[in-house]
Amino acid sequence: MLDYILHLSIQICMFTILAQSLSILAGFCGQISLAHAGFYAIGAYVAAILSITFGWSLGPITLVASILAALLGSILAIVANRTVDDYYIIITMGFQFLVFSTIKNWRELTGGANGLNNIPPLKIVGIEIFSRLEFFAVSFILLIFFWFAMQTFFQSRQGKRLRVIGQDEIWAQTIGINVFRFKLIAHAVSSALAAIAGILYATYSGFIDPTSFTIDESIFILSIVILGGMRDLKAIFLTTIFLILIPEVFRLIGFPDGIASNLRQIFYGSSLIIIILYNLSQDKVKMLKAQV
Amino acid sequence: MTYQVAINILLSASLFGLIALSFRIPYLISGFFNLSHALAILLGGFFAHTLLDKVHLGFLPTVLIVVLLCSAISVLIHQITFERAIPLGAEKWHLLVMSIGVYVLGQNMIAIIFGNDILLTQFWHEVPKFLPANLYITNAQVMVIAGSLLSVITCGIYLNKTKLGREILYASENKELAELFGVNIKKVTLMSLGIGGGLAGFAGMLIYQDSGISPSIGFDWLLNGIVAMILGGLGGIRFLILGALLLASSQNIVAFYFDSRWMQSITFVILVGFLILKPFGLSDRKIKKIAL
């Protein structure tokens, strides 16, 4: 039972890191991205390949994975800078499909649909993290660290500038904010954090395959961010707990695993519609009150 | 062998063109990327499966029912969701996120009803006898090419030669001006949604007959359709067909000279290349969507 609770807690930590890192883009930068599972995959596969083939330890793996993800994220930002709103989401969707297609089809490197197994466990300063309790401790410390770092940044002068970009890009430009530079950094940081969550996932599960990194996963992460209010890191954490636990509730009721997963998606699909309608009606009420 | 590649290009281009057209008609009027359009493709395939292979209905009645049902459902989705959000001052990203919610909801309901596996049909699957022995094309594929061409041509004639069709075109060009000239925008919007949904449903039916259908393929096909639309630009239907041919040629040439594994990857490469070098597509028609 304890193992099961720890397993869920580790998942909550990983998905909170993923969702909070996406909120840098979606919430603070105004860029709705469907590519986050792609960066998550890059972290997981880099960790798996480097540790299985070359026996690399955590430090260099994290460095390589986050630099690679940041680099690809920056390229995405450069392309995205030439487009606005709708076209941006299509580019991110395309990137997600590109990563998925690569990990599924580059069999020689990624094991294709069969995936990669026997990924060595996490090793920090020579100590192997074997048990779930130890792994939970590591994930939790990382989550708190990133959360604190993001919170500090968002409250800083630069963070407030990023918030202005998210609210009104043209206004941000007119008051002298270098929008492109901020977007570039936001993409790089957000992608690198997603890759770190990927490293955690690969070393925790010991096996990865493409099914964990589909566009559904990207939609799930985006849903957490939107249901969590886009910019509220605490609400994003609570939403993650809620959405991770929902299929477990369905399983407890007696639904088979496949159906429980579909029901979870039905739940957050409908929540997306309801929450947007609710927020819009609240905004409208506020606006009318202000007019009165 | 070159003839076989040409047949494959024609086959892919037919479906890309049909999906691109089905997406473009409502997009030009509503002005946002409605990703729930992928649901109409899925529904078309699954309705066709039920009617052709379960109820054993004939081909033409099936086409009629599939098109009508998908049209009606697209209009209904719009009325229940987007039509409520627009008067509340929804921005494009709100509608886009809602459309993702609608797709996730619908896709998972389909998965619960029909399962997650690919459903195939044997209908039309024998190879026609009039072809040389070294060429391979099934009757279903002949039907895909003929059906797509016929529906694109019929749709083109309808839009250009009928009063309502011309009103749709006027509203696509400039909604405010069209309204000034007496065009009923609400009616035209619903009509464009109905036509788009019907065409997407028909595309889903053709996909089911050619390569089979599963709940996870909606976004893949929609992405190809949208990329074909972006490559063609927002000029006339002929540019859209050119975009579809360009995308299909690139994919099939990559498959022929390199490996079919990389067909999906080239889609993203071409999309990015076009957005950097020719952001307004082949037609070069300037639109507000892209800010350079």
PDB file of C-alpha atoms in Angstrom, chain B:
ATOM      1  CA  MET B   1       8.177   2.149 -59.833  1.00  0.00           C
ATOM      2  CA  THR B   2       7.866   5.861 -60.589  1.00  0.00           C
ATOM      3  CA  TYR B   3       4.212   5.270 -61.540  1.00  0.00           C
ATOM      4  CA  GLN B   4       3.628   3.596 -58.194  1.00  0.00           C
ATOM      5  CA  VAL B   5       5.090   6.621 -56.377  1.00  0.00           C
ATOM      6  CA  ALA B   6       2.818   8.869 -58.458  1.00  0.00           C
ATOM      7  CA  ILE B   7      -0.225   6.784 -57.466  1.00  0.00           C
ATOM      8  CA  ASN B   8       0.779   6.973 -53.785  1.00  0.00           C
ATOM      9  CA  ILE B   9       1.228  10.747 -54.047  1.00  0.00           C
ATOM     10  CA  LEU B  10      -2.188  11.107 -55.649  1.00  0.00           C
ATOM     11  CA  LEU B  11      -3.744   8.964 -52.930  1.00  0.00           C
ATOM     12  CA  SER B  12      -2.239  10.958 -50.030  1.00  0.00           C
ATOM     13  CA  ALA B  13      -2.842  14.311 -51.755  1.00  0.00           C
ATOM     14  CA  SER B  14      -6.523  13.465 -52.272  1.00  0.00           C
ATOM     15  CA  LEU B  15      -7.090  12.949 -48.564  1.00  0.00           C
ATOM     16  CA  PHE B  16      -4.892  15.876 -47.469  1.00  0.00           C
ATOM     17  CA  GLY B  17      -6.701  18.160 -49.913  1.00  0.00           C
ATOM     18  CA  LEU B  18     -10.142  17.005 -48.800  1.00  0.00           C
ATOM     19  CA  ILE B  19      -9.305  17.467 -45.097  1.00  0.00           C
ATOM     20  CA  ALA B  20      -7.640  20.819 -45.784  1.00  0.00           C
ATOM     21  CA  LEU B  21     -10.751  22.036 -47.614  1.00  0.00           C
ATOM     22  CA  SER B  22     -13.066  20.753 -44.889  1.00  0.00           C
ATOM     23  CA  PHE B  23     -11.002  22.636 -42.306  1.00  0.00           C
ATOM     24  CA  ARG B  24     -10.562  25.792 -44.338  1.00  0.00           C
ATOM     25  CA  ILE B  25     -14.226  26.570 -45.103  1.00  0.00           C
ATOM     26  CA  PRO B  26     -15.299  27.070 -41.459  1.00  0.00           C
ATOM     27  CA  TYR B  27     -11.849  28.408 -40.443  1.00  0.00           C
ATOM     28  CA  LEU B  28     -12.005  31.402 -42.771  1.00  0.00           C
ATOM     29  CA  ILE B  29     -15.328  32.453 -41.251  1.00  0.00           C
ATOM     30  CA  SER B  30     -14.856  31.572 -37.578  1.00  0.00           C
ATOM     31  CA  GLY B  31     -11.241  32.790 -37.580  1.00  0.00           C
ATOM     32  CA  PHE B  32      -9.820  30.263 -35.113  1.00  0.00           C
ATOM     33  CA  PHE B  33      -8.169  26.853 -35.404  1.00  0.00           C
ATOM     34  CA  ASN B  34     -10.951  24.501 -34.376  1.00  0.00           C
ATOM     35  CA  LEU B  35      -9.003  21.345 -33.514  1.00  0.00           C
ATOM     36  CA  SER B  36     -12.235  19.508 -32.657  1.00  0.00           C
ATOM     37  CA  HIS B  37     -12.583  19.219 -36.445  1.00  0.00           C
ATOM     38  CA  ALA B  38     -10.496  16.038 -36.039  1.00  0.00           C
ATOM     39  CA  LEU B  39     -13.515  14.567 -34.268  1.00  0.00           C
ATOM     40  CA  ALA B  40     -15.599  14.813 -37.460  1.00  0.00           C
ATOM     41  CA  ILE B  41     -12.897  12.769 -39.254  1.00  0.00           C
ATOM     42  CA  LEU B  42     -13.037  10.111 -36.526  1.00  0.00           C
ATOM     43  CA  LEU B  43     -16.825  10.077 -36.437  1.00  0.00           C
ATOM     44  CA  GLY B  44     -16.969   9.661 -40.221  1.00  0.00           C
ATOM     45  CA  GLY B  45     -14.756   6.586 -39.981  1.00  0.00           C
ATOM     46  CA  PHE B  46     -16.624   5.015 -37.087  1.00  0.00           C
ATOM     47  CA  PHE B  47     -20.082   5.737 -38.523  1.00  0.00           C
ATOM     48  CA  ALA B  48     -18.915   4.160 -41.786  1.00  0.00           C
ATOM     49  CA  HIS B  49     -17.671   1.117 -39.846  1.00  0.00           C
ATOM     50  CA  THR B  50     -21.052   0.747 -38.127  1.00  0.00           C
ATOM     51  CA  LEU B  51     -23.153   1.272 -41.245  1.00  0.00           C
ATOM     52  CA  LEU B  52     -21.047  -0.663 -43.771  1.00  0.00           C
ATOM     53  CA  ASP B  53     -19.757  -3.542 -41.695  1.00  0.00           C
ATOM     54  CA  LYS B  54     -22.325  -3.899 -38.896  1.00  0.00           C
ATOM     55  CA  VAL B  55     -25.641  -2.806 -40.438  1.00  0.00           C
ATOM     56  CA  HIS B  56     -24.463  -3.874 -43.961  1.00  0.00           C
ATOM     57  CA  LEU B  57     -25.927  -0.794 -45.597  1.00  0.00           C
ATOM     58  CA  GLY B  58     -24.987   0.026 -49.194  1.00  0.00           C
ATOM     59  CA  PHE B  59     -22.141   2.431 -50.037  1.00  0.00           C
ATOM     60  CA  LEU B  60     -24.168   5.426 -51.238  1.00  0.00           C
ATOM     61  CA  PRO B  61     -26.726   5.456 -48.385  1.00  0.00           C
ATOM     62  CA  THR B  62     -23.764   5.190 -45.998  1.00  0.00           C
ATOM     63  CA  VAL B  63     -22.064   8.213 -47.598  1.00  0.00           C
ATOM     64  CA  LEU B  64     -25.283  10.195 -47.274  1.00  0.00           C
ATOM     65  CA  ILE B  65     -25.885   9.284 -43.624  1.00  0.00           C
ATOM     66  CA  VAL B  66     -22.220   9.794 -42.635  1.00  0.00           C
ATOM     67  CA  VAL B  67     -22.072  13.239 -44.268  1.00  0.00           C
ATOM     68  CA  LEU B  68     -25.375  14.367 -42.750  1.00  0.00           C
ATOM     69  CA  LEU B  69     -24.523  13.090 -39.270  1.00  0.00           C
ATOM     70  CA  CYS B  70     -21.050  14.657 -39.254  1.00  0.00           C
ATOM     71  CA  SER B  71     -22.464  17.963 -40.521  1.00  0.00           C
ATOM     72  CA  ALA B  72     -25.142  17.977 -37.831  1.00  0.00           C
ATOM     73  CA  ILE B  73     -22.690  17.063 -35.061  1.00  0.00           C
ATOM     74  CA  SER B  74     -20.214  19.790 -36.122  1.00  0.00           C
ATOM     75  CA  VAL B  75     -23.005  22.388 -36.016  1.00  0.00           C
ATOM     76  CA  LEU B  76     -24.248  21.047 -32.687  1.00  0.00           C
ATOM     77  CA  ILE B  77     -20.767  21.175 -31.122  1.00  0.00           C
ATOM     78  CA  HIS B  78     -20.430  24.772 -32.287  1.00  0.00           C
ATOM     79  CA  GLN B  79     -23.809  25.737 -30.840  1.00  0.00           C
ATOM     80  CA  ILE B  80     -23.177  24.057 -27.470  1.00  0.00           C
ATOM     81  CA  THR B  81     -19.622  25.276 -26.934  1.00  0.00           C
ATOM     82  CA  PHE B  82     -18.145  28.050 -29.098  1.00  0.00           C
ATOM     83  CA  GLU B  83     -21.427  29.865 -29.657  1.00  0.00           C
ATOM     84  CA  ARG B  84     -21.733  30.276 -25.876  1.00  0.00           C
ATOM     85  CA  ALA B  85     -18.141  31.435 -25.466  1.00  0.00           C
ATOM     86  CA  ILE B  86     -17.999  34.016 -28.284  1.00  0.00           C
ATOM     87  CA  PRO B  87     -20.617  36.420 -26.828  1.00  0.00           C
ATOM     88  CA  LEU B  88     -18.697  36.289 -23.521  1.00  0.00           C
ATOM     89  CA  GLY B  89     -15.725  37.858 -25.285  1.00  0.00           C
ATOM     90  CA  ALA B  90     -13.703  34.681 -25.858  1.00  0.00           C
ATOM     91  CA  GLU B  91     -10.322  35.240 -27.479  1.00  0.00           C
ATOM     92  CA  LYS B  92      -8.978  32.859 -30.066  1.00  0.00           C
ATOM     93  CA  TRP B  93      -6.901  30.912 -27.558  1.00  0.00           C
ATOM     94  CA  HIS B  94      -9.992  30.305 -25.401  1.00  0.00           C
ATOM     95  CA  LEU B  95     -11.783  28.786 -28.394  1.00  0.00           C
ATOM     96  CA  LEU B  96      -8.715  26.784 -29.357  1.00  0.00           C
ATOM     97  CA  VAL B  97      -8.409  25.277 -25.869  1.00  0.00           C
ATOM     98  CA  MET B  98     -12.145  24.539 -25.842  1.00  0.00           C
ATOM     99  CA  SER B  99     -11.787  22.782 -29.177  1.00  0.00           C
ATOM    100  CA  ILE B 100      -9.025  20.592 -27.685  1.00  0.00           C
ATOM    101  CA  GLY B 101     -11.403  19.800 -24.806  1.00  0.00           C
ATOM    102  CA  VAL B 102     -14.179  18.863 -27.229  1.00  0.00           C
ATOM    103  CA  TYR B 103     -11.805  16.609 -29.177  1.00  0.00           C
ATOM    104  CA  VAL B 104     -10.489  14.843 -26.054  1.00  0.00           C
ATOM    105  CA  LEU B 105     -14.051  14.325 -24.814  1.00  0.00           C
ATOM    106  CA  GLY B 106     -15.307  12.940 -28.129  1.00  0.00           C
ATOM    107  CA  GLN B 107     -12.212  10.846 -28.858  1.00  0.00           C
ATOM    108  CA  ASN B 108     -12.415   9.065 -25.508  1.00  0.00           C
ATOM    109  CA  MET B 109     -16.143   8.463 -25.794  1.00  0.00           C
ATOM    110  CA  ILE B 110     -15.454   6.818 -29.163  1.00  0.00           C
ATOM    111  CA  ALA B 111     -12.628   4.794 -27.556  1.00  0.00           C
ATOM    112  CA  ILE B 112     -14.991   3.508 -24.851  1.00  0.00           C
ATOM    113  CA  ILE B 113     -17.632   2.517 -27.423  1.00  0.00           C
ATOM    114  CA  PHE B 114     -15.410   1.058 -30.167  1.00  0.00           C
ATOM    115  CA  GLY B 115     -12.145   0.245 -28.342  1.00  0.00           C
ATOM    116  CA  ASN B 116      -8.654   1.567 -29.052  1.00  0.00           C
ATOM    117  CA  ASP B 117      -7.658  -0.874 -31.831  1.00  0.00           C
ATOM    118  CA  ILE B 118      -7.569  -0.093 -35.547  1.00  0.00           C
ATOM    119  CA  LEU B 119     -10.765  -1.145 -37.311  1.00  0.00           C
ATOM    120  CA  LEU B 120     -10.365  -2.315 -40.912  1.00  0.00           C
ATOM    121  CA  THR B 121     -12.863  -3.158 -43.607  1.00  0.00           C
ATOM    122  CA  GLN B 122     -12.711  -5.642 -46.455  1.00  0.00           C
ATOM    123  CA  PHE B 123     -15.179  -3.558 -48.424  1.00  0.00           C
ATOM    124  CA  TRP B 124     -13.698  -2.537 -51.827  1.00  0.00           C
ATOM    125  CA  HIS B 125     -10.386  -4.148 -50.979  1.00  0.00           C
ATOM    126  CA  GLU B 126      -9.721  -6.284 -54.065  1.00  0.00           C
ATOM    127  CA  VAL B 127      -7.239  -5.028 -56.672  1.00  0.00           C
ATOM    128  CA  PRO B 128      -8.751  -3.887 -59.998  1.00  0.00           C
ATOM    129  CA  LYS B 129      -7.867  -6.075 -62.976  1.00  0.00           C
ATOM    130  CA  PHE B 130      -7.272  -3.335 -65.565  1.00  0.00           C
ATOM    131  CA  LEU B 131      -3.938  -2.239 -64.035  1.00  0.00           C
ATOM    132  CA  PRO B 132      -0.492  -3.569 -65.077  1.00  0.00           C
ATOM    133  CA  ALA B 133       0.917  -6.224 -62.743  1.00  0.00           C
ATOM    134  CA  ASN B 134       3.685  -3.983 -61.322  1.00  0.00           C
ATOM    135  CA  LEU B 135       1.217  -1.343 -60.091  1.00  0.00           C
ATOM    136  CA  TYR B 136      -0.692  -1.788 -56.866  1.00  0.00           C
ATOM    137  CA  ILE B 137      -3.834   0.088 -56.036  1.00  0.00           C
ATOM    138  CA  THR B 138      -6.926  -1.311 -54.353  1.00  0.00           C
ATOM    139  CA  ASN B 139     -10.496  -0.467 -55.295  1.00  0.00           C
ATOM    140  CA  ALA B 140     -10.757   1.344 -51.958  1.00  0.00           C
ATOM    141  CA  GLN B 141      -7.851   3.554 -52.996  1.00  0.00           C
ATOM    142  CA  VAL B 142      -9.448   4.267 -56.370  1.00  0.00           C
ATOM    143  CA  MET B 143     -12.555   5.225 -54.396  1.00  0.00           C
ATOM    144  CA  VAL B 144     -10.458   7.522 -52.136  1.00  0.00           C
ATOM    145  CA  ILE B 145      -8.994   9.392 -55.111  1.00  0.00           C
ATOM    146  CA  ALA B 146     -12.253   9.594 -57.042  1.00  0.00           C
ATOM    147  CA  GLY B 147     -14.348  10.449 -53.976  1.00  0.00           C
ATOM    148  CA  SER B 148     -11.991  13.195 -52.812  1.00  0.00           C
ATOM    149  CA  LEU B 149     -11.693  14.766 -56.252  1.00  0.00           C
ATOM    150  CA  LEU B 150     -15.443  14.633 -56.775  1.00  0.00           C
ATOM    151  CA  SER B 151     -16.223  16.218 -53.423  1.00  0.00           C
ATOM    152  CA  VAL B 152     -13.590  18.976 -53.824  1.00  0.00           C
ATOM    153  CA  ILE B 153     -14.917  19.802 -57.316  1.00  0.00           C
ATOM    154  CA  THR B 154     -18.576  19.679 -56.165  1.00  0.00           C
ATOM    155  CA  CYS B 155     -17.756  21.875 -53.197  1.00  0.00           C
ATOM    156  CA  GLY B 156     -15.874  24.341 -55.433  1.00  0.00           C
ATOM    157  CA  ILE B 157     -18.855  24.546 -57.810  1.00  0.00           C
ATOM    158  CA  TYR B 158     -21.272  24.955 -54.888  1.00  0.00           C
ATOM    159  CA  LEU B 159     -19.234  27.780 -53.363  1.00  0.00           C
ATOM    160  CA  ASN B 160     -18.832  29.654 -56.624  1.00  0.00           C
ATOM    161  CA  LYS B 161     -22.151  29.059 -58.380  1.00  0.00           C
ATOM    162  CA  THR B 162     -24.840  29.127 -55.693  1.00  0.00           C
ATOM    163  CA  LYS B 163     -26.100  32.149 -53.742  1.00  0.00           C
ATOM    164  CA  LEU B 164     -25.359  30.652 -50.315  1.00  0.00           C
ATOM    165  CA  GLY B 165     -21.964  29.414 -51.506  1.00  0.00           C
ATOM    166  CA  ARG B 166     -21.018  32.898 -52.714  1.00  0.00           C
ATOM    167  CA  GLU B 167     -22.215  34.340 -49.399  1.00  0.00           C
ATOM    168  CA  ILE B 168     -19.853  31.944 -47.611  1.00  0.00           C
ATOM    169  CA  LEU B 169     -16.999  33.181 -49.824  1.00  0.00           C
ATOM    170  CA  TYR B 170     -17.876  36.851 -49.184  1.00  0.00           C
ATOM    171  CA  ALA B 171     -18.028  36.253 -45.432  1.00  0.00           C
ATOM    172  CA  SER B 172     -14.655  34.446 -45.626  1.00  0.00           C
ATOM    173  CA  GLU B 173     -13.131  37.514 -47.268  1.00  0.00           C
ATOM    174  CA  ASN B 174     -14.619  40.122 -44.947  1.00  0.00           C
ATOM    175  CA  LYS B 175     -17.304  39.292 -42.426  1.00  0.00           C
ATOM    176  CA  GLU B 176     -18.217  42.884 -41.525  1.00  0.00           C
ATOM    177  CA  LEU B 177     -18.518  44.007 -45.133  1.00  0.00           C
ATOM    178  CA  ALA B 178     -20.553  40.915 -46.058  1.00  0.00           C
ATOM    179  CA  GLU B 179     -22.951  41.690 -43.209  1.00  0.00           C
ATOM    180  CA  LEU B 180     -23.342  45.251 -44.497  1.00  0.00           C
ATOM    181  CA  PHE B 181     -24.358  43.807 -47.859  1.00  0.00           C
ATOM    182  CA  GLY B 182     -27.089  41.728 -46.238  1.00  0.00           C
ATOM    183  CA  VAL B 183     -25.334  38.393 -45.689  1.00  0.00           C
ATOM    184  CA  ASN B 184     -26.771  36.542 -42.687  1.00  0.00           C
ATOM    185  CA  ILE B 185     -23.532  35.762 -40.860  1.00  0.00           C
ATOM    186  CA  LYS B 186     -25.046  33.300 -38.397  1.00  0.00           C
ATOM    187  CA  LYS B 187     -26.621  31.257 -41.189  1.00  0.00           C
ATOM    188  CA  VAL B 188     -23.428  31.358 -43.245  1.00  0.00           C
ATOM    189  CA  THR B 189     -21.300  30.327 -40.220  1.00  0.00           C
ATOM    190  CA  LEU B 190     -23.521  27.332 -39.503  1.00  0.00           C
ATOM    191  CA  MET B 191     -23.562  26.404 -43.188  1.00  0.00           C
ATOM    192  CA  SER B 192     -19.765  26.542 -43.399  1.00  0.00           C
ATOM    193  CA  LEU B 193     -19.523  24.358 -40.286  1.00  0.00           C
ATOM    194  CA  GLY B 194     -21.999  21.904 -41.785  1.00  0.00           C
ATOM    195  CA  ILE B 195     -20.097  21.692 -45.092  1.00  0.00           C
ATOM    196  CA  GLY B 196     -16.746  21.372 -43.280  1.00  0.00           C
ATOM    197  CA  GLY B 197     -18.071  18.695 -40.921  1.00  0.00           C
ATOM    198  CA  GLY B 198     -19.664  16.747 -43.778  1.00  0.00           C
ATOM    199  CA  LEU B 199     -16.483  16.808 -45.874  1.00  0.00           C
ATOM    200  CA  ALA B 200     -14.379  15.773 -42.856  1.00  0.00           C
ATOM    201  CA  GLY B 201     -16.811  12.935 -42.126  1.00  0.00           C
ATOM    202  CA  PHE B 202     -16.533  11.769 -45.741  1.00  0.00           C
ATOM    203  CA  ALA B 203     -12.731  11.951 -45.465  1.00  0.00           C
ATOM    204  CA  GLY B 204     -12.969   9.802 -42.304  1.00  0.00           C
ATOM    205  CA  MET B 205     -15.060   7.274 -44.199  1.00  0.00           C
ATOM    206  CA  LEU B 206     -12.497   7.107 -47.017  1.00  0.00           C
ATOM    207  CA  ILE B 207      -9.641   6.744 -44.503  1.00  0.00           C
ATOM    208  CA  TYR B 208     -11.521   3.871 -42.853  1.00  0.00           C
ATOM    209  CA  GLN B 209     -11.861   2.112 -46.200  1.00  0.00           C
ATOM    210  CA  ASP B 210      -8.238   2.603 -47.176  1.00  0.00           C
ATOM    211  CA  SER B 211      -6.108   2.239 -44.057  1.00  0.00           C
ATOM    212  CA  GLY B 212      -8.536   1.685 -41.192  1.00  0.00           C
ATOM    213  CA  ILE B 213      -9.540   3.898 -38.318  1.00  0.00           C
ATOM    214  CA  SER B 214      -8.728   4.122 -34.607  1.00  0.00           C
ATOM    215  CA  PRO B 215      -9.526   6.811 -32.015  1.00  0.00           C
ATOM    216  CA  SER B 216      -5.928   8.039 -31.946  1.00  0.00           C
ATOM    217  CA  ILE B 217      -5.527   8.997 -35.623  1.00  0.00           C
ATOM    218  CA  GLY B 218      -7.700  12.131 -35.716  1.00  0.00           C
ATOM    219  CA  PHE B 219      -4.991  14.685 -34.946  1.00  0.00           C
ATOM    220  CA  ASP B 220      -2.461  13.045 -37.337  1.00  0.00           C
ATOM    221  CA  TRP B 221      -4.802  13.456 -40.293  1.00  0.00           C
ATOM    222  CA  LEU B 222      -5.946  16.901 -39.247  1.00  0.00           C
ATOM    223  CA  LEU B 223      -2.343  18.069 -38.899  1.00  0.00           C
ATOM    224  CA  ASN B 224      -1.591  16.895 -42.453  1.00  0.00           C
ATOM    225  CA  GLY B 225      -4.673  18.734 -43.703  1.00  0.00           C
ATOM    226  CA  ILE B 226      -3.758  21.944 -41.866  1.00  0.00           C
ATOM    227  CA  VAL B 227      -0.143  21.781 -43.092  1.00  0.00           C
ATOM    228  CA  ALA B 228      -1.426  21.313 -46.670  1.00  0.00           C
ATOM    229  CA  MET B 229      -3.609  24.397 -46.138  1.00  0.00           C
ATOM    230  CA  ILE B 230      -0.678  26.438 -44.770  1.00  0.00           C
ATOM    231  CA  LEU B 231       1.580  25.322 -47.656  1.00  0.00           C
ATOM    232  CA  GLY B 232      -1.048  26.305 -50.201  1.00  0.00           C
ATOM    233  CA  GLY B 233      -1.788  29.591 -48.498  1.00  0.00           C
ATOM    234  CA  LEU B 234      -5.207  31.134 -48.265  1.00  0.00           C
ATOM    235  CA  GLY B 235      -5.738  31.852 -51.975  1.00  0.00           C
ATOM    236  CA  GLY B 236      -8.202  29.783 -54.049  1.00  0.00           C
ATOM    237  CA  ILE B 237      -8.895  26.061 -53.886  1.00  0.00           C
ATOM    238  CA  ARG B 238      -6.236  25.441 -56.568  1.00  0.00           C
ATOM    239  CA  PHE B 239      -3.528  26.586 -54.143  1.00  0.00           C
ATOM    240  CA  LEU B 240      -4.918  24.272 -51.512  1.00  0.00           C
ATOM    241  CA  ILE B 241      -4.654  21.375 -53.989  1.00  0.00           C
ATOM    242  CA  LEU B 242      -1.067  22.452 -54.774  1.00  0.00           C
ATOM    243  CA  GLY B 243      -0.282  22.477 -51.041  1.00  0.00           C
ATOM    244  CA  ALA B 244      -1.728  18.966 -50.658  1.00  0.00           C
ATOM    245  CA  LEU B 245       0.278  17.736 -53.669  1.00  0.00           C
ATOM    246  CA  LEU B 246       3.480  19.312 -52.319  1.00  0.00           C
ATOM    247  CA  LEU B 247       3.058  17.704 -48.895  1.00  0.00           C
ATOM    248  CA  ALA B 248       2.086  14.312 -50.343  1.00  0.00           C
ATOM    249  CA  SER B 249       5.002  14.410 -52.822  1.00  0.00           C
ATOM    250  CA  SER B 250       7.519  15.232 -50.101  1.00  0.00           C
ATOM    251  CA  GLN B 251       6.260  12.433 -47.863  1.00  0.00           C
ATOM    252  CA  ASN B 252       6.197   9.828 -50.614  1.00  0.00           C
ATOM    253  CA  ILE B 253       9.524  10.818 -52.129  1.00  0.00           C
ATOM    254  CA  VAL B 254      11.116  10.546 -48.680  1.00  0.00           C
ATOM    255  CA  ALA B 255       9.459   7.145 -48.276  1.00  0.00           C
ATOM    256  CA  PHE B 256      10.703   5.994 -51.701  1.00  0.00           C
ATOM    257  CA  TYR B 257      14.296   7.251 -51.561  1.00  0.00           C
ATOM    258  CA  PHE B 258      14.957   6.960 -47.811  1.00  0.00           C
ATOM    259  CA  ASP B 259      12.506   5.119 -45.601  1.00  0.00           C
ATOM    260  CA  SER B 260       8.741   5.208 -45.056  1.00  0.00           C
ATOM    261  CA  ARG B 261       9.490   5.644 -41.338  1.00  0.00           C
ATOM    262  CA  TRP B 262      10.311   9.301 -41.953  1.00  0.00           C
ATOM    263  CA  MET B 263       7.134  10.265 -43.793  1.00  0.00           C
ATOM    264  CA  GLN B 264       5.629  12.000 -40.765  1.00  0.00           C
ATOM    265  CA  SER B 265       8.873  13.770 -39.847  1.00  0.00           C
ATOM    266  CA  ILE B 266       9.124  15.504 -43.215  1.00  0.00           C
ATOM    267  CA  THR B 267       5.729  17.150 -42.548  1.00  0.00           C
ATOM    268  CA  PHE B 268       7.191  19.195 -39.717  1.00  0.00           C
ATOM    269  CA  VAL B 269      10.385  20.012 -41.621  1.00  0.00           C
ATOM    270  CA  ILE B 270       8.368  21.322 -44.586  1.00  0.00           C
ATOM    271  CA  LEU B 271       6.031  23.269 -42.305  1.00  0.00           C
ATOM    272  CA  VAL B 272       8.923  25.011 -40.569  1.00  0.00           C
ATOM    273  CA  GLY B 273      10.736  25.606 -43.869  1.00  0.00           C
ATOM    274  CA  PHE B 274       7.643  27.218 -45.366  1.00  0.00           C
ATOM    275  CA  LEU B 275       6.884  29.353 -42.331  1.00  0.00           C
ATOM    276  CA  ILE B 276      10.431  30.732 -42.492  1.00  0.00           C
ATOM    277  CA  LEU B 277      10.875  31.106 -46.260  1.00  0.00           C
ATOM    278  CA  LYS B 278       7.342  31.487 -47.592  1.00  0.00           C
ATOM    279  CA  PRO B 279       5.076  32.271 -44.656  1.00  0.00           C
ATOM    280  CA  PHE B 280       2.052  33.117 -46.776  1.00  0.00           C
ATOM    281  CA  GLY B 281       2.171  29.797 -48.615  1.00  0.00           C
ATOM    282  CA  LEU B 282       2.184  29.211 -52.353  1.00  0.00           C
ATOM    283  CA  SER B 283      -0.674  31.660 -52.955  1.00  0.00           C
ATOM    284  CA  ASP B 284       1.200  34.478 -51.160  1.00  0.00           C
ATOM    285  CA  ARG B 285      -2.131  35.943 -50.097  1.00  0.00           C
ATOM    286  CA  LYS B 286      -1.489  38.219 -47.131  1.00  0.00           C
ATOM    287  CA  ILE B 287      -3.533  37.552 -44.037  1.00  0.00           C
ATOM    288  CA  LYS B 288      -3.553  38.995 -40.568  1.00  0.00           C
ATOM    289  CA  LYS B 289      -2.572  35.685 -39.008  1.00  0.00           C
ATOM    290  CA  ILE B 290       1.161  35.929 -39.561  1.00  0.00           C
ATOM    291  CA  ALA B 291       3.116  38.805 -38.116  1.00  0.00           C
ATOM    292  CA  LEU B 292       6.592  39.230 -39.488  1.00  0.00           C
TER     293      LEU B 292
END
